[in-house]
PDB file of C-alpha atoms in Angstrom:
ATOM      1  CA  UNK A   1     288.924 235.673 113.344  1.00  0.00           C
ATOM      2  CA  UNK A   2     285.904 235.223 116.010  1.00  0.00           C
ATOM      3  CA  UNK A   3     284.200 231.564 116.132  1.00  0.00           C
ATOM      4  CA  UNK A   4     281.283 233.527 114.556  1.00  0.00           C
ATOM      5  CA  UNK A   5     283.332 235.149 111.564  1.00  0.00           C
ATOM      6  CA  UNK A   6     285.027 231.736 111.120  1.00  0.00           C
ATOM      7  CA  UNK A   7     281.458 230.234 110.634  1.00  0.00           C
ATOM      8  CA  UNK A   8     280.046 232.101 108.766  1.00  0.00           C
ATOM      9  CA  UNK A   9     282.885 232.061 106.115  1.00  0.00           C
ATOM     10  CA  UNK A  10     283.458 228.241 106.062  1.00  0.00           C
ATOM     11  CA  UNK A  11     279.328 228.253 105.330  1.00  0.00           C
ATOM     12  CA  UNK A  12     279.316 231.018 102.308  1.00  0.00           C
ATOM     13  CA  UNK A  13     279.191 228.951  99.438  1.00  0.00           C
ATOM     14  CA  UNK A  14     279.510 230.570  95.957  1.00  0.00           C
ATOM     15  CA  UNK A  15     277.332 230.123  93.055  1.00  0.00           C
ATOM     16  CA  UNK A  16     278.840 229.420  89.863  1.00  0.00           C
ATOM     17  CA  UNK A  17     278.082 232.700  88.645  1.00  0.00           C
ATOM     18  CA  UNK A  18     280.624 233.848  91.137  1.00  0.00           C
ATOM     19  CA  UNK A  19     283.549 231.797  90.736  1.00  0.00           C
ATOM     20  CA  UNK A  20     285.459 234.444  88.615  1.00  0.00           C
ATOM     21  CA  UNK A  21     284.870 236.899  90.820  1.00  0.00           C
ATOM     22  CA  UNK A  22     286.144 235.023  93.902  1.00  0.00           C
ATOM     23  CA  UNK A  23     289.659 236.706  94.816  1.00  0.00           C
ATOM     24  CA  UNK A  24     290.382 234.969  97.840  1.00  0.00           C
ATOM     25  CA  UNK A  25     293.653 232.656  98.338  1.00  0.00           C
ATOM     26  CA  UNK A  26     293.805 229.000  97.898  1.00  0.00           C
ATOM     27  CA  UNK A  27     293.781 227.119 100.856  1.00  0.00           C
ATOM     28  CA  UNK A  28     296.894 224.969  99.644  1.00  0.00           C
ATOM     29  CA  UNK A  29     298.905 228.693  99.313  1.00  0.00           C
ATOM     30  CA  UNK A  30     298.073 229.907 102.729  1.00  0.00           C
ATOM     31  CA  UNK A  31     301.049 228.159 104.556  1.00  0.00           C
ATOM     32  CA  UNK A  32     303.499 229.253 101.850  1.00  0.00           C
ATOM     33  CA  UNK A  33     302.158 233.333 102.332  1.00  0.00           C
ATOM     34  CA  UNK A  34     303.077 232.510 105.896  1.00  0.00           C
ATOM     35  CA  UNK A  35     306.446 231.160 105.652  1.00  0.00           C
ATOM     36  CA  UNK A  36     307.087 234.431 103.147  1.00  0.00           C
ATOM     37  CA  UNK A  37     305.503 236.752 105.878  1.00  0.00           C
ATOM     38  CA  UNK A  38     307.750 234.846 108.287  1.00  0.00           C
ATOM     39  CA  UNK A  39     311.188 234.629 106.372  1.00  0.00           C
ATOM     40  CA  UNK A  40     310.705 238.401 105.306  1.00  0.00           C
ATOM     41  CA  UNK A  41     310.610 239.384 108.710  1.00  0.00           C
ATOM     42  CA  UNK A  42     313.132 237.538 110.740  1.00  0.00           C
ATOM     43  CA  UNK A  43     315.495 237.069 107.745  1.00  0.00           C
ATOM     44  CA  UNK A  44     314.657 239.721 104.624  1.00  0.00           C
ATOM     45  CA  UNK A  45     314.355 243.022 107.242  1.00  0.00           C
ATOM     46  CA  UNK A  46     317.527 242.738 109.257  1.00  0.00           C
ATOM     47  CA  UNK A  47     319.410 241.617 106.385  1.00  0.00           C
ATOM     48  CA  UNK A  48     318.901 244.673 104.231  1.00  0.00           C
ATOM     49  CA  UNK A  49     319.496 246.811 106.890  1.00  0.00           C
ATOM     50  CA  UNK A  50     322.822 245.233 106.912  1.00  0.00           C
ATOM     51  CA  UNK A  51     322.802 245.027 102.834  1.00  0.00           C
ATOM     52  CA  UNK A  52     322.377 249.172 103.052  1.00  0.00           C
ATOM     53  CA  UNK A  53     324.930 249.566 106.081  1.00  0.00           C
ATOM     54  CA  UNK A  54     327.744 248.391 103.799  1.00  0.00           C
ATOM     55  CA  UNK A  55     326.543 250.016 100.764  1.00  0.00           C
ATOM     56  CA  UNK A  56     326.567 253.901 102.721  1.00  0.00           C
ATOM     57  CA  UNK A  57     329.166 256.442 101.157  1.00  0.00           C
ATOM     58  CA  UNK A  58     330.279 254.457  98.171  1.00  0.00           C
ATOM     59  CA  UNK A  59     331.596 256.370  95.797  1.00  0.00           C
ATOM     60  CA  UNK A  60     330.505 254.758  93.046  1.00  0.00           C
ATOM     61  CA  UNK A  61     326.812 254.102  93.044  1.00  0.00           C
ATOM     62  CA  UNK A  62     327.004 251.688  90.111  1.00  0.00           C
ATOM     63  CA  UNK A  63     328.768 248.566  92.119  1.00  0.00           C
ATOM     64  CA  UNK A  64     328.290 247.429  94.942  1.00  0.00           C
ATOM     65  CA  UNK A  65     330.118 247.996  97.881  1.00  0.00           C
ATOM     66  CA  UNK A  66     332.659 245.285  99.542  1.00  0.00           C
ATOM     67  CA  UNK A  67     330.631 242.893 101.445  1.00  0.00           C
ATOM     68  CA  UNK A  68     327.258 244.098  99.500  1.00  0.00           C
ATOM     69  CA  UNK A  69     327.196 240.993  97.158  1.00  0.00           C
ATOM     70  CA  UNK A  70     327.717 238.584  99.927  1.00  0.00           C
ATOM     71  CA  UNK A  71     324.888 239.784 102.164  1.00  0.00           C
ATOM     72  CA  UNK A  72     322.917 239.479  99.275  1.00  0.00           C
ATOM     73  CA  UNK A  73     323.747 235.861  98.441  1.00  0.00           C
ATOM     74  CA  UNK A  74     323.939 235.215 102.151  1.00  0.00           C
ATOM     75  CA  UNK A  75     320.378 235.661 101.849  1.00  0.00           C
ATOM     76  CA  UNK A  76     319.371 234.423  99.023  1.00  0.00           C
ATOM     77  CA  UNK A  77     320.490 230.984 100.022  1.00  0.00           C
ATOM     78  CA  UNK A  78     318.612 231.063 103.171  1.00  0.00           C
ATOM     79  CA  UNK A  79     315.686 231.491 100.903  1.00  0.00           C
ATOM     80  CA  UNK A  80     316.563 228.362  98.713  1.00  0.00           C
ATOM     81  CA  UNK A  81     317.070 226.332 101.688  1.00  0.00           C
ATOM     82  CA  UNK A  82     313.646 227.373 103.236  1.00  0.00           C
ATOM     83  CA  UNK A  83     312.318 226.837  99.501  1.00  0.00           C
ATOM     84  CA  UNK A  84     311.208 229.859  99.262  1.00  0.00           C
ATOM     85  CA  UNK A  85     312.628 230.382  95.380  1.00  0.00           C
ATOM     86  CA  UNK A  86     310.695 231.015  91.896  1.00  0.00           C
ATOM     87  CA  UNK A  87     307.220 231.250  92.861  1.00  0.00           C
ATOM     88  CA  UNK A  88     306.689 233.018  89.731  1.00  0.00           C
ATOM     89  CA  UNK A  89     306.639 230.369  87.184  1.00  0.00           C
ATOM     90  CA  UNK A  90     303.535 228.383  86.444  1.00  0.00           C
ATOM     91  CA  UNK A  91     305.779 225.238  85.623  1.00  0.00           C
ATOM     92  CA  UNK A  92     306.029 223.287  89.198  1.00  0.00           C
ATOM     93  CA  UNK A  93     308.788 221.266  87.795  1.00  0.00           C
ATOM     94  CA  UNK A  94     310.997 224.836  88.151  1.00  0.00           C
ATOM     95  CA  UNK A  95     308.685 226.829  90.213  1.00  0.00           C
ATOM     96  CA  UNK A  96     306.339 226.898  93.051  1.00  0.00           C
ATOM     97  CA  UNK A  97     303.192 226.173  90.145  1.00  0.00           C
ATOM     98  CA  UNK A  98     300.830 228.753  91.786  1.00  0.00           C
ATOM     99  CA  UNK A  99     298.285 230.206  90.010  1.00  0.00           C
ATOM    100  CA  UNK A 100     298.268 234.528  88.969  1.00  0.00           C
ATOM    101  CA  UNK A 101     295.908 235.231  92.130  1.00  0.00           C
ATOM    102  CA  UNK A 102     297.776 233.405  94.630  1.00  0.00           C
ATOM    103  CA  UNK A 103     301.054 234.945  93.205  1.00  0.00           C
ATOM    104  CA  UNK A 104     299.992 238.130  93.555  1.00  0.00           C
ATOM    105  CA  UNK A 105     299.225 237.839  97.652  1.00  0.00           C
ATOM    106  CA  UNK A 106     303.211 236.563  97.746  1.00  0.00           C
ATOM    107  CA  UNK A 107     303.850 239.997  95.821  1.00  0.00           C
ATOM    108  CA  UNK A 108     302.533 241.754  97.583  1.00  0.00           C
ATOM    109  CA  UNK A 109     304.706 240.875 100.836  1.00  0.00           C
ATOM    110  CA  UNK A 110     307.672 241.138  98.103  1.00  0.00           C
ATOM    111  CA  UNK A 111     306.938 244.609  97.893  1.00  0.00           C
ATOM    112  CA  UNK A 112     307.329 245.168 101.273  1.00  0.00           C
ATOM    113  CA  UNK A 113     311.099 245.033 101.142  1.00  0.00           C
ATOM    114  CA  UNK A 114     313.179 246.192  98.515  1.00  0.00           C
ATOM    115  CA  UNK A 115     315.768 243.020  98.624  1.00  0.00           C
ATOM    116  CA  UNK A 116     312.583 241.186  99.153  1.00  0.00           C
ATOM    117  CA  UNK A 117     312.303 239.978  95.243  1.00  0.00           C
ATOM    118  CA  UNK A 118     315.622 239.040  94.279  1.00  0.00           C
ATOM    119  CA  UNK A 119     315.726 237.543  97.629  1.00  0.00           C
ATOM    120  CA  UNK A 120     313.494 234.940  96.464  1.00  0.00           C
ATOM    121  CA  UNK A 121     314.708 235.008  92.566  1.00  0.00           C
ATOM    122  CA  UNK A 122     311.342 236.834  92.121  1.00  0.00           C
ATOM    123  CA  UNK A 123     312.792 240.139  90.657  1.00  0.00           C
ATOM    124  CA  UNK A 124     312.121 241.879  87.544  1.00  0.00           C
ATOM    125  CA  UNK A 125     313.221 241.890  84.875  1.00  0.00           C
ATOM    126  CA  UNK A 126     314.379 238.320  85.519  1.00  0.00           C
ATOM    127  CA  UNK A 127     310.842 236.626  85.771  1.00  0.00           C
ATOM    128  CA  UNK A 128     309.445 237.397  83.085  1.00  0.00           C
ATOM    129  CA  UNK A 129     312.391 236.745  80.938  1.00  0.00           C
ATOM    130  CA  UNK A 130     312.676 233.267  82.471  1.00  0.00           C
ATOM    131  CA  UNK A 131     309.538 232.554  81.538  1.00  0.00           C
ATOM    132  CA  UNK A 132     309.950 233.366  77.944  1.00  0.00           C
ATOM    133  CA  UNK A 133     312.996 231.627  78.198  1.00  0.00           C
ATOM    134  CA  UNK A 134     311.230 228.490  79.430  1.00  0.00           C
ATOM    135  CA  UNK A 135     308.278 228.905  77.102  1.00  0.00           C
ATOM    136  CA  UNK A 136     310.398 229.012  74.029  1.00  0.00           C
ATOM    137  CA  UNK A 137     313.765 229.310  74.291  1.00  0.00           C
ATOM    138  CA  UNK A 138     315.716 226.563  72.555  1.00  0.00           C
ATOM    139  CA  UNK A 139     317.570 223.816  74.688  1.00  0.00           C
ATOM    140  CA  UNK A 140     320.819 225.800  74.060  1.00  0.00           C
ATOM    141  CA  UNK A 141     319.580 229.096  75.276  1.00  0.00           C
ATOM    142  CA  UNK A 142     318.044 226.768  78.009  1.00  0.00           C
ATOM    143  CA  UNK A 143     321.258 225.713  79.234  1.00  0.00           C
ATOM    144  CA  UNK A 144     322.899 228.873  79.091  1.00  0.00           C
ATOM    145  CA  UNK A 145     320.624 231.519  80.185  1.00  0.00           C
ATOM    146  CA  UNK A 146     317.702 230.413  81.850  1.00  0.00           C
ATOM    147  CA  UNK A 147     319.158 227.811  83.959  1.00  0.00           C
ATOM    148  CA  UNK A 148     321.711 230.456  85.547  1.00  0.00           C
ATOM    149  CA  UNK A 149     318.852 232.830  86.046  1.00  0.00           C
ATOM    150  CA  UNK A 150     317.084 230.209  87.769  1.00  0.00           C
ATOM    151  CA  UNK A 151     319.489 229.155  89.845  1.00  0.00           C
ATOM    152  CA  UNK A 152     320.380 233.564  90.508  1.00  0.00           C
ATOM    153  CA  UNK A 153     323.711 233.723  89.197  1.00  0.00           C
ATOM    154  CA  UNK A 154     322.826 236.362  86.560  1.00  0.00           C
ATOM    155  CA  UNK A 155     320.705 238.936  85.822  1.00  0.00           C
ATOM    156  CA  UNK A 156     319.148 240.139  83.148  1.00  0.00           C
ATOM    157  CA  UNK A 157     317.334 242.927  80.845  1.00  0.00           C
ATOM    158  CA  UNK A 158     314.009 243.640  78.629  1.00  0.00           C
ATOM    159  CA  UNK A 159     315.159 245.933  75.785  1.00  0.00           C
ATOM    160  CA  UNK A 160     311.924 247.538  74.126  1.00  0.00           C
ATOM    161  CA  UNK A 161     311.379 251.120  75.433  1.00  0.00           C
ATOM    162  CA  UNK A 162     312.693 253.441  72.310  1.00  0.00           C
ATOM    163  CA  UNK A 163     313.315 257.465  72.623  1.00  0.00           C
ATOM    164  CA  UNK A 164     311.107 258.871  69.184  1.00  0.00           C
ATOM    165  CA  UNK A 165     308.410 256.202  69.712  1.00  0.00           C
ATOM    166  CA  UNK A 166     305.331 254.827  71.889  1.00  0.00           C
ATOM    167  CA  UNK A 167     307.076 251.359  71.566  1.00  0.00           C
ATOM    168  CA  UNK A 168     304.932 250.077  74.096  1.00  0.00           C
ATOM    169  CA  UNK A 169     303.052 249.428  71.337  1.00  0.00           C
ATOM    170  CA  UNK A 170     305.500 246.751  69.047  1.00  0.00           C
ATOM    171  CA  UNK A 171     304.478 247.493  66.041  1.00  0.00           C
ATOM    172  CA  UNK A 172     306.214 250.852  66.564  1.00  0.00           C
ATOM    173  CA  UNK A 173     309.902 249.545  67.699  1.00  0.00           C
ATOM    174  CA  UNK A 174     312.588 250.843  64.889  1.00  0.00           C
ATOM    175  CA  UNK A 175     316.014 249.084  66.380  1.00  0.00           C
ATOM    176  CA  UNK A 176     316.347 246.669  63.547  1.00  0.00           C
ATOM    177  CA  UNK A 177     318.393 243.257  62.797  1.00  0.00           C
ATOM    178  CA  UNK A 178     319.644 242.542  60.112  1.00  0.00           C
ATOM    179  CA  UNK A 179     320.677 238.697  59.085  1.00  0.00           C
ATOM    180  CA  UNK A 180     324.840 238.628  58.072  1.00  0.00           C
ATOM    181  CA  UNK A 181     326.014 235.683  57.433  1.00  0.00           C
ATOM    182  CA  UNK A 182     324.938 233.470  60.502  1.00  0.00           C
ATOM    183  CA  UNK A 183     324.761 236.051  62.980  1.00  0.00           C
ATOM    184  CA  UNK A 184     322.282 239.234  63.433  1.00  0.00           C
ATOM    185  CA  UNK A 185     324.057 242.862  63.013  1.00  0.00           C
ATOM    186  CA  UNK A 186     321.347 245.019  65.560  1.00  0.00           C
ATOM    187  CA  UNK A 187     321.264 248.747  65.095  1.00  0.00           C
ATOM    188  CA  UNK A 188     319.420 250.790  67.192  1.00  0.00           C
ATOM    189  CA  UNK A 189     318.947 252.627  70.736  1.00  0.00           C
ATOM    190  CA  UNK A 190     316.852 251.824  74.151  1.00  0.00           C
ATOM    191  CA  UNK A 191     315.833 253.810  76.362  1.00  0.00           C
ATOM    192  CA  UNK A 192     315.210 253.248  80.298  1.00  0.00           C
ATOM    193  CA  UNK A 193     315.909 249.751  80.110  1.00  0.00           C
ATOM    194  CA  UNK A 194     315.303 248.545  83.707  1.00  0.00           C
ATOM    195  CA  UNK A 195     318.201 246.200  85.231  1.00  0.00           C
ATOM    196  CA  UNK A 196     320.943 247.223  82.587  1.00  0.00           C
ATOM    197  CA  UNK A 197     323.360 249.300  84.808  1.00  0.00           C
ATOM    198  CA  UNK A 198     323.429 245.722  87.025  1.00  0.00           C
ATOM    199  CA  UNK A 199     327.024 244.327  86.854  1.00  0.00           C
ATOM    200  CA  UNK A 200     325.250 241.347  86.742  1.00  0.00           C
ATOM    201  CA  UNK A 201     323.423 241.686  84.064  1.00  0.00           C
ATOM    202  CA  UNK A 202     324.707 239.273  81.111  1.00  0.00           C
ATOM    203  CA  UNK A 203     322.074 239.172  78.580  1.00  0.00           C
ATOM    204  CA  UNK A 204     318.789 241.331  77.186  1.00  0.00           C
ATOM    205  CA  UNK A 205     315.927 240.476  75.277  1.00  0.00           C
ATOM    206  CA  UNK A 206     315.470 242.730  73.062  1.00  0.00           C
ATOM    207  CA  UNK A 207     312.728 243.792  70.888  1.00  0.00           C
ATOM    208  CA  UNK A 208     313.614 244.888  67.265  1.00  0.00           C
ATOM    209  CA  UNK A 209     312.927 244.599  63.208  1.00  0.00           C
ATOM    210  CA  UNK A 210     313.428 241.554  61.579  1.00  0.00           C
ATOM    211  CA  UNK A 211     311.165 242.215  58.505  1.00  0.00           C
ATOM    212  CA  UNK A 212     310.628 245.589  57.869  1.00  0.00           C
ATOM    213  CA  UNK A 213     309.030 245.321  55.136  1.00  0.00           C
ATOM    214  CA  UNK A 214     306.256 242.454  56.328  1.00  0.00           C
ATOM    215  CA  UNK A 215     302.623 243.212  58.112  1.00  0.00           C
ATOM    216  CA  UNK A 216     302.952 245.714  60.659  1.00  0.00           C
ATOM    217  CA  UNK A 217     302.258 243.088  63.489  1.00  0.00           C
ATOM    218  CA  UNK A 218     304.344 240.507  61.977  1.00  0.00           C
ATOM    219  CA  UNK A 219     307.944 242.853  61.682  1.00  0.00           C
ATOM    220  CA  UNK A 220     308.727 241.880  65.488  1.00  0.00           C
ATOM    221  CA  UNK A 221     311.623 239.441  66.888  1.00  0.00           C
ATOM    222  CA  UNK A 222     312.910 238.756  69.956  1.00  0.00           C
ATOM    223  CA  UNK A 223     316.817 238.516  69.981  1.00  0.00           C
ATOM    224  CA  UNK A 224     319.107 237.308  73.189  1.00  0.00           C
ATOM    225  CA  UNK A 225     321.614 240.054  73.258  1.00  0.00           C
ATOM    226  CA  UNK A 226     325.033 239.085  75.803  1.00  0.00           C
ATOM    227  CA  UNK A 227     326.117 242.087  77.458  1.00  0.00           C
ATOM    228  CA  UNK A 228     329.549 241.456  76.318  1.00  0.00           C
ATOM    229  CA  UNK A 229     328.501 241.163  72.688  1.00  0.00           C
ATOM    230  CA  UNK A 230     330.400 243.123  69.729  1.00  0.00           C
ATOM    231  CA  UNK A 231     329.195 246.875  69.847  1.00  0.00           C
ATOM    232  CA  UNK A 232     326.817 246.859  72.654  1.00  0.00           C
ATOM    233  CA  UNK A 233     327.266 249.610  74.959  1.00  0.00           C
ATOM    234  CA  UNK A 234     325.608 251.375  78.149  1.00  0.00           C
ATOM    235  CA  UNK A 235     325.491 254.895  77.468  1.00  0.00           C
ATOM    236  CA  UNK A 236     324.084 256.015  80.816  1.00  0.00           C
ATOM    237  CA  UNK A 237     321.119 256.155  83.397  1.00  0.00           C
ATOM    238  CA  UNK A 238     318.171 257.638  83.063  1.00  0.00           C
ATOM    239  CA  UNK A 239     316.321 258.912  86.382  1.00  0.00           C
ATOM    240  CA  UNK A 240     312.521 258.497  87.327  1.00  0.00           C
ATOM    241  CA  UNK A 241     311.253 260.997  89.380  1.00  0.00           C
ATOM    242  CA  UNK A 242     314.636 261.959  90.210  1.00  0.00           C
ATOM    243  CA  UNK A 243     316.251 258.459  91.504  1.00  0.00           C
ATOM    244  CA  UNK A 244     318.340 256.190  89.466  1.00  0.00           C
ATOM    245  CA  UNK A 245     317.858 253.040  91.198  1.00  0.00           C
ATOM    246  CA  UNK A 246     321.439 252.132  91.130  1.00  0.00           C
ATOM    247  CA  UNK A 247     322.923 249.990  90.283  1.00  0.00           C
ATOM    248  CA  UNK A 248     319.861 248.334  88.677  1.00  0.00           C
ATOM    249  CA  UNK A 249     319.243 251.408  87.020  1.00  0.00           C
ATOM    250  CA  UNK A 250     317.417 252.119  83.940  1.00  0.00           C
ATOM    251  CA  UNK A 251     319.411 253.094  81.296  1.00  0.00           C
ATOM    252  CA  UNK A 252     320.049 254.066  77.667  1.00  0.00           C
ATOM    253  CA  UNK A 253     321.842 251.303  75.729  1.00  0.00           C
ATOM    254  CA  UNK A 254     322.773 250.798  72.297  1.00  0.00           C
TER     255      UNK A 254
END
């Protein structure tokens, strides 16, 4: 930026009118964009090159490769050393405490790389879900989801998406749990539910009927399905736009 461009920034001043409409960075962000740009490019690039390399004429595209998982963690601990890790959540006790617009400049970088994300425990599905998990899960869930998602030992999934509905929409979700006894029997199928074919992948959140018979908008729960629970099974993937994204993959589960 020229001495005359610097100037004349440093003097605009915004009226309050404007405020909302300002999209530029915090200052207090700027150095942490930097160290992302920075880490991303001396660490993130030549380390999914590698992460690929190993991963070339598997035959099974749904694991990983000896070697794959390492470079992976390799990586993801240089991140947590450099503190690059969660910048997601709004809590600063567990995250970096940004705010939605200075998040976004950081995800934008991200998506740069494809190991970029997870590199920094800033993949999806897993944000969102630790949010919700730190929002309102219980201290129990706490303890044995959300801290091992925080820390990127597991993954995780978002169950919503159904076949014969526009379930984007909640009120139109038809898997449905029924109380038995102390525990929840769920019956019902997903459909191109992102993260699922991970190995890693230990627990779902997943959208269904809990009162079928209530308000339309009041039906909904969320339930934390394990993986390895009774009856839950991974039927296969399901492309988009021809690619499966393995082994994240987004796939039909019931």
């Amino acid at each position: 930026m020229s001495e005359t461009q610097d100037k004349a920034q440093s003097s605009f001043k915004l009226n309050p009118m404007d405020e909302l409409n300002d999209l530029r960075m915090s200052a207090k962000a700027l150095p942490l964009l930097e160290h992302v740009k920075t880490f991303i490019r001396e660490t993130v690039n030549p380390m999914s090159e590698e992460f690929e390399r190993l991963g070339e004429g598997k035959a099974d595209i749904w694991s990983y490769a000896p070697g794959q998982l390492e470079c992976l963690e390799k990586a993801k601990d240089k991140a947590k050393a450099e503190g690059l890790w969660n910048f997601f959540l709004p809590n600063a006790e567990t995250g970096e405490g940004l705010s939605n617009l200075d998040y976004a400049y950081i995800a934008v970088e991200l998506g740069k790389n494809r190991m970029a994300s997870e590199t920094m425990n800033c993949a999806a599905p897993d944000t969102g879900n630790m949010e919700v998990l730190e929002r309102v899960g219980t201290p129990e869930q706490k303890k044995q989801w959300l801290e091992p998602l925080l820390a990127g030992k597991i993954r995780s999934a978002f169950a919503m998406t159904e076949l014969h509905s526009a379930s984007s929409d909640a009120k139109n979700v038809n898997t449905r749990a029924t109380l038995v006894g102390d525990e929840y029997v769920i019956n019902g199928e997903k459909h191109y539910i992102s993260g699922a074919g991970d190995p890693r992948c230990k627990v779902m959140i997943t959208m269904v009927q809990t009162s079928p018979d209530g308000p339309p908008n009041l039906r909904q729960s969320q339930i934390l399905v394990p993986t390895d629970a009774k009856g839950f099974k991974v039927i296969g993937p399901q492309h988009v736009f021809g690619d499966p994204d393995a082994p994240h993959g987004h796939m039909h589960v019931v």
